[in-house]
Coordinates of C-alpha atoms in Angstrom, one line a residue:
X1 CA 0.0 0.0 0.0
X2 CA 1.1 3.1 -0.9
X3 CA 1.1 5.5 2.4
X4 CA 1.0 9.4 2.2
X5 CA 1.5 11.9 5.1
X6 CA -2.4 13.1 4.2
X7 CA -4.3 9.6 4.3
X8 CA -5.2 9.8 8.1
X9 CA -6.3 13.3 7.3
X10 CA -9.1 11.7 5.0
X11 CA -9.7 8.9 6.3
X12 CA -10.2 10.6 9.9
X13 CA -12.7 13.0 8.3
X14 CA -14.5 11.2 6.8
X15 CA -15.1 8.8 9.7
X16 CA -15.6 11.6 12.1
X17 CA -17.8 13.6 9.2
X18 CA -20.8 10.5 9.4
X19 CA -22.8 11.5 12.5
X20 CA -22.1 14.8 12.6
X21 CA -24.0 15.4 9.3
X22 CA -27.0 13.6 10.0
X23 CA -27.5 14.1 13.6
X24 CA -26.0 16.7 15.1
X25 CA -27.5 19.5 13.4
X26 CA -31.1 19.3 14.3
X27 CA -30.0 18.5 18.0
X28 CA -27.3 21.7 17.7
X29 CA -30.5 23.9 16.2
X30 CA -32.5 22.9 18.7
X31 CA -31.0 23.0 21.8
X32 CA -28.4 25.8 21.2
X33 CA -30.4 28.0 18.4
X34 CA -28.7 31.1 17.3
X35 CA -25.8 30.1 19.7
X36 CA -24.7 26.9 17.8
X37 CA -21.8 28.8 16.4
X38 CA -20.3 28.6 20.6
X39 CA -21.1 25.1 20.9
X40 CA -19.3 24.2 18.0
X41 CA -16.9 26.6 18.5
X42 CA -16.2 25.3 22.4
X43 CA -16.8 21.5 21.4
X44 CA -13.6 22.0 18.9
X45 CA -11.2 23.5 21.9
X46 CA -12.4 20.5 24.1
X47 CA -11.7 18.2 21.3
X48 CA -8.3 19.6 20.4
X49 CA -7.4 19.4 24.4
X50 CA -8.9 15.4 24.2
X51 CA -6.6 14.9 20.9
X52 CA -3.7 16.5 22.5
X53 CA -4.0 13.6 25.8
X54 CA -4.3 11.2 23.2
X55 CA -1.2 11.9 21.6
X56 CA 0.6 12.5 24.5
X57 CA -0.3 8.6 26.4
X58 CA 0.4 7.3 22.5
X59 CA 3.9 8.9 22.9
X60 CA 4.9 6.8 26.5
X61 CA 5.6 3.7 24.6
X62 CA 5.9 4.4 20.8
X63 CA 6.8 1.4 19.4
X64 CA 3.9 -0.6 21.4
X65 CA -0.1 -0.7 21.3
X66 CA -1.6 1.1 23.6
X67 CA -3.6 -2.2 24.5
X68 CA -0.6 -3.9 25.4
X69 CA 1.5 -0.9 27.6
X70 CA -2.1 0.6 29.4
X71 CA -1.9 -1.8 31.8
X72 CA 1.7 -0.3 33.1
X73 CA -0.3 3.0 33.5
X74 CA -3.3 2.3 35.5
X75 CA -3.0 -0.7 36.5
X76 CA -3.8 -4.6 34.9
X77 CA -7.8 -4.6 35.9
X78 CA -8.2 -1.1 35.2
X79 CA -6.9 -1.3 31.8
X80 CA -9.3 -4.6 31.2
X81 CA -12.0 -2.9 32.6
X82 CA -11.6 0.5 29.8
X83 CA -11.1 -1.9 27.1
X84 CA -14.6 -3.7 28.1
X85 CA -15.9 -0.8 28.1
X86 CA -15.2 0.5 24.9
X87 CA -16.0 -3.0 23.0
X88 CA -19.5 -2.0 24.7
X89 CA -19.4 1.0 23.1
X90 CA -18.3 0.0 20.0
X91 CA -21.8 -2.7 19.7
X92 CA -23.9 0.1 20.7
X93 CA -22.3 2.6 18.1
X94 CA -22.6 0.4 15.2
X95 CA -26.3 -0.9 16.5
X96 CA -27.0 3.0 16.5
X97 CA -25.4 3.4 12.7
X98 CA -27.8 0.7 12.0
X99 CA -30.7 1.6 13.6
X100 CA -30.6 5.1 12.6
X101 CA -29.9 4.4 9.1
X102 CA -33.1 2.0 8.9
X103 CA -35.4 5.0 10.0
X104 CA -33.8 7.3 7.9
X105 CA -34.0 4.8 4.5
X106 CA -37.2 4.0 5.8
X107 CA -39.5 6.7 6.6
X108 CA -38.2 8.9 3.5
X109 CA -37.8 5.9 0.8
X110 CA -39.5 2.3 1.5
X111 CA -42.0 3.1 4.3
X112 CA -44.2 0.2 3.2
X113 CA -41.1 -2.0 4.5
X114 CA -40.1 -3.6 7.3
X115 CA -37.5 -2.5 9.6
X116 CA -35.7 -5.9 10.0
X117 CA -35.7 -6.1 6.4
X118 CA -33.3 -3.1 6.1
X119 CA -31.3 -4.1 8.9
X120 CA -31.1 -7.6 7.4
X121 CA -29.2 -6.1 4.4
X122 CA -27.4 -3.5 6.6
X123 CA -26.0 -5.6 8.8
X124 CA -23.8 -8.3 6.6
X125 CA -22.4 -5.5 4.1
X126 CA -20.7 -3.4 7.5
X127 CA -19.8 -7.0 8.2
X128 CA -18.2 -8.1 5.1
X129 CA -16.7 -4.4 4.7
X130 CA -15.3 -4.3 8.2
X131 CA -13.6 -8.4 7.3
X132 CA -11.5 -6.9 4.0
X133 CA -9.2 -4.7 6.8
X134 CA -7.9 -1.5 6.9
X135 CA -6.2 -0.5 3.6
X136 CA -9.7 -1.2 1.8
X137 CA -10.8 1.3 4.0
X138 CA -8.9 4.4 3.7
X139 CA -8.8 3.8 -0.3
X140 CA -12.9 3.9 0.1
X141 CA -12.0 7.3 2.3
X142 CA -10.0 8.7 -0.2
X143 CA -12.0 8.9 -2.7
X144 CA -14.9 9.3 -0.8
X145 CA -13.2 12.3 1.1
X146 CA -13.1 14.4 -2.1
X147 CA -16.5 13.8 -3.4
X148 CA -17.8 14.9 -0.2
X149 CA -15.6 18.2 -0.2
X150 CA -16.9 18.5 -3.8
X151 CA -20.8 17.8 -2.6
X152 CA -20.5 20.5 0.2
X153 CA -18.8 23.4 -1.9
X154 CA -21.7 22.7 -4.4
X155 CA -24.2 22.8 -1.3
X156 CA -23.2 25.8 -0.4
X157 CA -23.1 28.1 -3.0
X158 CA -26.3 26.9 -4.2
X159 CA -27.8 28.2 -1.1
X160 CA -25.6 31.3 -0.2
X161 CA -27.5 33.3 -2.7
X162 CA -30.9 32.3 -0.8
X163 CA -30.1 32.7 2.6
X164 CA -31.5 35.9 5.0
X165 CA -27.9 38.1 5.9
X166 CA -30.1 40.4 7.6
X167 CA -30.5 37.5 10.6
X168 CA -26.9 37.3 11.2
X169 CA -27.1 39.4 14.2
X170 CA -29.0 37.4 16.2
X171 CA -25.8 34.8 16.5
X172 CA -24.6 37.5 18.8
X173 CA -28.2 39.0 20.3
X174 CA -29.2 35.8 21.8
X175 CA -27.9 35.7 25.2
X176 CA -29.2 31.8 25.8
X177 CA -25.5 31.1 27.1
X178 CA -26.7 28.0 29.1
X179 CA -28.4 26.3 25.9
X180 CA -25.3 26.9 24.6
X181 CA -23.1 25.3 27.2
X182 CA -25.3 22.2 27.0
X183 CA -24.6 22.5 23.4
X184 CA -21.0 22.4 23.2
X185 CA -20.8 19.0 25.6
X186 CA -23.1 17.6 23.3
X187 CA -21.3 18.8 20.0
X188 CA -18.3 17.2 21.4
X189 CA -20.1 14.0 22.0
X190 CA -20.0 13.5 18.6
X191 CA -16.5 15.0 17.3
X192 CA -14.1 13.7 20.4
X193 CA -13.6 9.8 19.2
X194 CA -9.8 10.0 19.2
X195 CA -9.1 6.9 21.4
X196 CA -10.0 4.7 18.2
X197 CA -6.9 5.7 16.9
X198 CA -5.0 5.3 20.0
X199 CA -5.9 1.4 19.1
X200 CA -4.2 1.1 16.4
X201 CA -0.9 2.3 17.4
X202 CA 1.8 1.7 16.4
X203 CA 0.5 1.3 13.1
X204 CA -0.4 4.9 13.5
X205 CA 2.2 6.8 14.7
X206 CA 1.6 9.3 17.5
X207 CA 3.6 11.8 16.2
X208 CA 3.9 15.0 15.5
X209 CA 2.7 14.8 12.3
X210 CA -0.3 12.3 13.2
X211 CA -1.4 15.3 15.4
X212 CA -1.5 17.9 12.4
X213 CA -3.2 15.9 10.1
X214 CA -6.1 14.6 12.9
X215 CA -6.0 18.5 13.9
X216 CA -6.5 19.5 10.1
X217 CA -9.4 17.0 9.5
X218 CA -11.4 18.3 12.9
X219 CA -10.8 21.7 11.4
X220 CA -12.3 20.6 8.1
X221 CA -15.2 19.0 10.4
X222 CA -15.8 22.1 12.3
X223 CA -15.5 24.4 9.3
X224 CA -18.9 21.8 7.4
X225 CA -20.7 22.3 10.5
X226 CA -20.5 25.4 11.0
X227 CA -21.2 26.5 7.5
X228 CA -24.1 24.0 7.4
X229 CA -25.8 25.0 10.7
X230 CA -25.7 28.2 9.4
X231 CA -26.8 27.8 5.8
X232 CA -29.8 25.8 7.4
X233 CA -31.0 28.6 9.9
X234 CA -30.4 31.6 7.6
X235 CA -32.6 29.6 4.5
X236 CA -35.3 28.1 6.9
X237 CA -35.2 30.1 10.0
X238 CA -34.9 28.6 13.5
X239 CA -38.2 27.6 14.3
X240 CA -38.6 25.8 10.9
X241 CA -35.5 24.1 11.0
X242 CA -36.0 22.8 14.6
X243 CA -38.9 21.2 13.6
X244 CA -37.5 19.4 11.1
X245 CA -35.8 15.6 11.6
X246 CA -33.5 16.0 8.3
X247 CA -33.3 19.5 7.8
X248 CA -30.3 19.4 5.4
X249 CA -31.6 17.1 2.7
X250 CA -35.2 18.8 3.2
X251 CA -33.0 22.1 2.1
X252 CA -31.5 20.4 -1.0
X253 CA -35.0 19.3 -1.5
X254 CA -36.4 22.6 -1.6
X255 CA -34.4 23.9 -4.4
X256 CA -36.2 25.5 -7.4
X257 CA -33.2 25.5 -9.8
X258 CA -33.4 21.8 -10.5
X259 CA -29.5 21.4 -9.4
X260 CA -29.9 19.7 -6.0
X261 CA -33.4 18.9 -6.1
X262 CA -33.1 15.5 -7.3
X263 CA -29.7 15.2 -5.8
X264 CA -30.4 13.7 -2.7
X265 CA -30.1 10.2 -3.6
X266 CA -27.0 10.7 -4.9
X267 CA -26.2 12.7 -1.5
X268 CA -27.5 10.1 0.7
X269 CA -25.6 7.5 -1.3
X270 CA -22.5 9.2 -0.4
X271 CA -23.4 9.4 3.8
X272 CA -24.0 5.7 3.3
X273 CA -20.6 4.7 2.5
X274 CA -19.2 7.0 5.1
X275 CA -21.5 5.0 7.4
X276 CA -20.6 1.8 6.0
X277 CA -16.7 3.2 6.7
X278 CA -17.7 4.8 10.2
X279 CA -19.1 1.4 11.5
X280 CA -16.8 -0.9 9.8
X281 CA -13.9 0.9 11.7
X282 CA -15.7 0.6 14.8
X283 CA -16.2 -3.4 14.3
X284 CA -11.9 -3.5 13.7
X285 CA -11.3 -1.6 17.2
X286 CA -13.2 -3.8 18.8
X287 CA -11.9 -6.9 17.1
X288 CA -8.9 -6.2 17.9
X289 CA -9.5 -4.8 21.6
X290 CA -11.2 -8.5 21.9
X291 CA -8.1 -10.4 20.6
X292 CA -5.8 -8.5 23.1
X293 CA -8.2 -9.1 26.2
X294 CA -8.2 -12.8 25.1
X295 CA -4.6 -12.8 24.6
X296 CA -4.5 -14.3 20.8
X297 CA -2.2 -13.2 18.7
X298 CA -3.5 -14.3 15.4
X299 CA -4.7 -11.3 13.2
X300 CA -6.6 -13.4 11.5
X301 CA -8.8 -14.5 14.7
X302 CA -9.9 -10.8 14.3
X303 CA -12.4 -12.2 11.4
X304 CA -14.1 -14.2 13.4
X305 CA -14.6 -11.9 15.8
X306 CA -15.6 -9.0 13.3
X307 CA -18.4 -11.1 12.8
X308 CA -19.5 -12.0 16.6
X309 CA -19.5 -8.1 17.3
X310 CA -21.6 -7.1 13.9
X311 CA -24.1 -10.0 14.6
X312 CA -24.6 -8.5 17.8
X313 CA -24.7 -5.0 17.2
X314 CA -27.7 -5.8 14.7
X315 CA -29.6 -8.1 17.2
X316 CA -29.7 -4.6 19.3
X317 CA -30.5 -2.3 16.2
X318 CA -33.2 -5.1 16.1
X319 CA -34.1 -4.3 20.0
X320 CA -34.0 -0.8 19.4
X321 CA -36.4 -0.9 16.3
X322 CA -39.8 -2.3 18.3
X323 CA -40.1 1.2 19.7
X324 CA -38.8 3.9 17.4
X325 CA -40.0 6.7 20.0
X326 CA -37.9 5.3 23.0
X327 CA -35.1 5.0 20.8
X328 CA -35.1 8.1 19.6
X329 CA -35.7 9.6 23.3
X330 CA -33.0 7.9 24.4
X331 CA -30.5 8.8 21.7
X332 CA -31.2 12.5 22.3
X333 CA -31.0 12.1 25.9
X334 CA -28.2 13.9 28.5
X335 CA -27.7 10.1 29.4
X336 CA -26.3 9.3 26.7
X337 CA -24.3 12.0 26.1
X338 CA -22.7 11.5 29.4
X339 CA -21.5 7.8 28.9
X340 CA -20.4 8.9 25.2
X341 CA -17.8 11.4 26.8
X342 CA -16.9 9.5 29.4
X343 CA -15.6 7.1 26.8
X344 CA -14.1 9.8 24.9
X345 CA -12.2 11.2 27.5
X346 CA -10.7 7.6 28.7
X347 CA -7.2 9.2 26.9
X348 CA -7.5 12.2 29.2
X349 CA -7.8 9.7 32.1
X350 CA -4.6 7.8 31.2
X351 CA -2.5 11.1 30.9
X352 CA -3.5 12.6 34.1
X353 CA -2.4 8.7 35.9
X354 CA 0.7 8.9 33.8
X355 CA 1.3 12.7 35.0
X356 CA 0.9 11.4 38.6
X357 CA 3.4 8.5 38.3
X358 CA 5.6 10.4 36.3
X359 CA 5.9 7.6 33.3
X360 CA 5.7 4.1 32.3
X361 CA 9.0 2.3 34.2
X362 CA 11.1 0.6 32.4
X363 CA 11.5 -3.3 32.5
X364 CA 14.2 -4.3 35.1
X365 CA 14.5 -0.4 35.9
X366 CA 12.8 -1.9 39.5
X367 CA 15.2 -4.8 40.0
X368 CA 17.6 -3.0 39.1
X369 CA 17.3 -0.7 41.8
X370 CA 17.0 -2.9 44.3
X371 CA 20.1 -4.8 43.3
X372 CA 22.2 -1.2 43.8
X373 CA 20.7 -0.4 47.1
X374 CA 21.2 -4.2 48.2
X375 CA 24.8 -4.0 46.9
X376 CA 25.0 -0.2 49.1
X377 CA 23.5 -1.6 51.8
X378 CA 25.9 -4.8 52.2
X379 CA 28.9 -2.6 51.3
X380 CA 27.8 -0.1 54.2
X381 CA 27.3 -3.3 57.0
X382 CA 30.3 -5.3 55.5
X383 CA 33.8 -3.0 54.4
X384 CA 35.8 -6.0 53.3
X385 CA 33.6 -7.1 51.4
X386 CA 35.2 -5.7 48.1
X387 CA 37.9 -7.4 48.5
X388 CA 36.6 -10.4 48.1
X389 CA 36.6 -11.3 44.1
X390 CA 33.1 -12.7 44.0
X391 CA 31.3 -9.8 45.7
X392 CA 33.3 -7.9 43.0
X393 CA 31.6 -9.4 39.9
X394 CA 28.2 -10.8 41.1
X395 CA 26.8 -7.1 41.6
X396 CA 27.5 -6.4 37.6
X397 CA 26.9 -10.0 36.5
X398 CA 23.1 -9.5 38.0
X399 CA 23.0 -6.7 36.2
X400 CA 23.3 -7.8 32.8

């Protein structure tokens, strides 16, 4: 495979551009209205400060997997317990991708179908996409990165021309600084996934230049939502726009030039991949989290276990379809946003413990001083002992 400094860039867009889209920007217009611009704004700093941890525990042992060396920072059952925790998170993600995908397909496009039916198909393509690996992945990412860039620069100046100007000063009139507070922790809910790529260390590097090109592609995710939120409320107006599950693709729909207005399946075709990307990622991380807990050291045991964790994910997307209100209820709920950051900030957990001990110890570095103060402490009860030959080299020989 042919690697270039820019391909994490893509591919971390794109992955981290799939919710975001879909999801966040009725929840933003809704709970933080004319104030979205601070959540989004606030969600990048925290994002930036959760990146920053990431790189910074991925740094203690560079040429290990942060699987295999988290145990040395907090601890053996600690460590199992995180990693648990996020293969948890990684079912209910994908089960959500699912899920959310099947109303979305359904309710606009086959509403005379079955849920399961959808989910049926859904579930064995993120299967069989997630079971190629990695490098099919970011190829799908790069070219998916630039017909998306291409999509939203066509989005946008379609509906610049459109939009109300004279509204812009209510982004500053609105004094709803609470709403926007809640905003920014849910924003970041969505944008703060970084510990997916501590995973895969050291296939990733956690460099310097890893942490430009992650920084550049949450930029690039900022920037689209920002300029999307904002092309929504100025063309439909807040109220409108709140009230509206898909308020994006019901813009595109709305256009009277012809241009986007039978675009949408072509739009939604390209959210689907991303998807298909987003969740086959997801099923990989927790492959190979599950292969590390269980100590195998096959790669190709992650496969099987692909499958295990896609099965499952769509048995729940199954569980959450019988009631399409709770689901929904419980997706937008502070509940959940509270267990998603607690698993994004797991990074910022393991650099404050490694902070506090100061590092990861080296192997022997312990024995090693034991051995010296053992050696002071006999030299200090005993004087003559060095001149005995064989108190002279056993010290060293230990040593080595």
């Amino acid at each position: 495979m042919r690697q270039t400094p820019w391909q994490l860039f893509r591919f971390a867009f794109i992955y981290l551009n799939t919710q975001p889209t879909a999801y966040l920007l009725p929840t933003l217009l809704t709970v933080a209205g004319y104030l979205g611009w601070i959540s989004v704004l606030g969600a990048l700093i925290l994002s930036l400060l959760i990146l920053w941890c990431t790189m910074a525990v991925g740094k203690a042992s560079p040429q290990d997997s942060w699987l295999n060396f988290g145990e040395k920072i907090v601890g053996k059952w600690p460590h199992r317990l995180f990693l648990v925790i996020i293969i948890l998170w990684v079912i209910i993600y994908v089960a959500i991708d699912i899920e959310s995908y099947t109303l979305f397909y359904g309710t606009n496009y086959m509403r005379a179908t079955p849920q399961w039916v959808i989910q049926l198909i859904l579930g064995p393509v993120i299967i069989i996409t997630a079971r190629w690996g990695l490098v099919p992945l970011i190829y799908m990412a790069d070219g998916l990165f630039f017909l998306t860039l291409a999509t939203l620069v066509l989005v946008l100046s379609t509906f610049a021309g459109d939009a109300h100007f004279n509204w812009l000063p209510g982004l500053i009139t609105h004094t709803y600084y609470g709403d926007a507070a809640k905003g920014i922790f849910i924003t970041l809910s969505f944008i703060g996934e970084w510990f997916v790529f501590l995973v895969l260390a050291p296939l990733i590097q956690m460099d310097r230049r890893a942490f430009r090109n992650l920084s550049c592609a949450l930029l690039l995710l900022t920037l689209s939502v920002l300029l999307e939120w904002m092309l929504i409320l100025l063309n439909l107006g807040l109220k409108l726009s709140s009230e509206i599950q898909y308020p994006l693709i019901e813009l595109m729909r709305s256009s009277i030039t012809g241009v986007l207005g039978n675009a949408d399946p072509l739009i939604i075709g390209l959210w689907a991949t991303s998807m298909f990307i987003h969740s086959a990622f997801l099923l990989q991380v927790g492959a190979r989290i599950m292969t590390r807990l269980l100590s195998i050291h096959d790669s190709e045991m992650e496969k099987p276990f692909i499958t295990l964790l896609g099965g499952t994910a769509s048995v729940a997307a199954y569980q959450f379809a019988q009631n399409p209100a709770l689901y929904q209820e419980n997706f937008d709920s502070m509940v959940a946003v509270v267990f998603w950051l607690l698993v994004d900030c797991i990074p910022v957990i393991y650099w404050i413990v490694l902070k506090l001990r100061g590092g990861i110890s080296k192997p022997g570095s312990s024995s090693a001083a034991s051995d010296s103060n053992s050696g002071n402490n006999s030299s200090q009860q005993s004087p003559s002992s060095s001149e005995s030959p064989s108190a002279g080299t056993s010290l060293p020989a230990e040593q080595a």
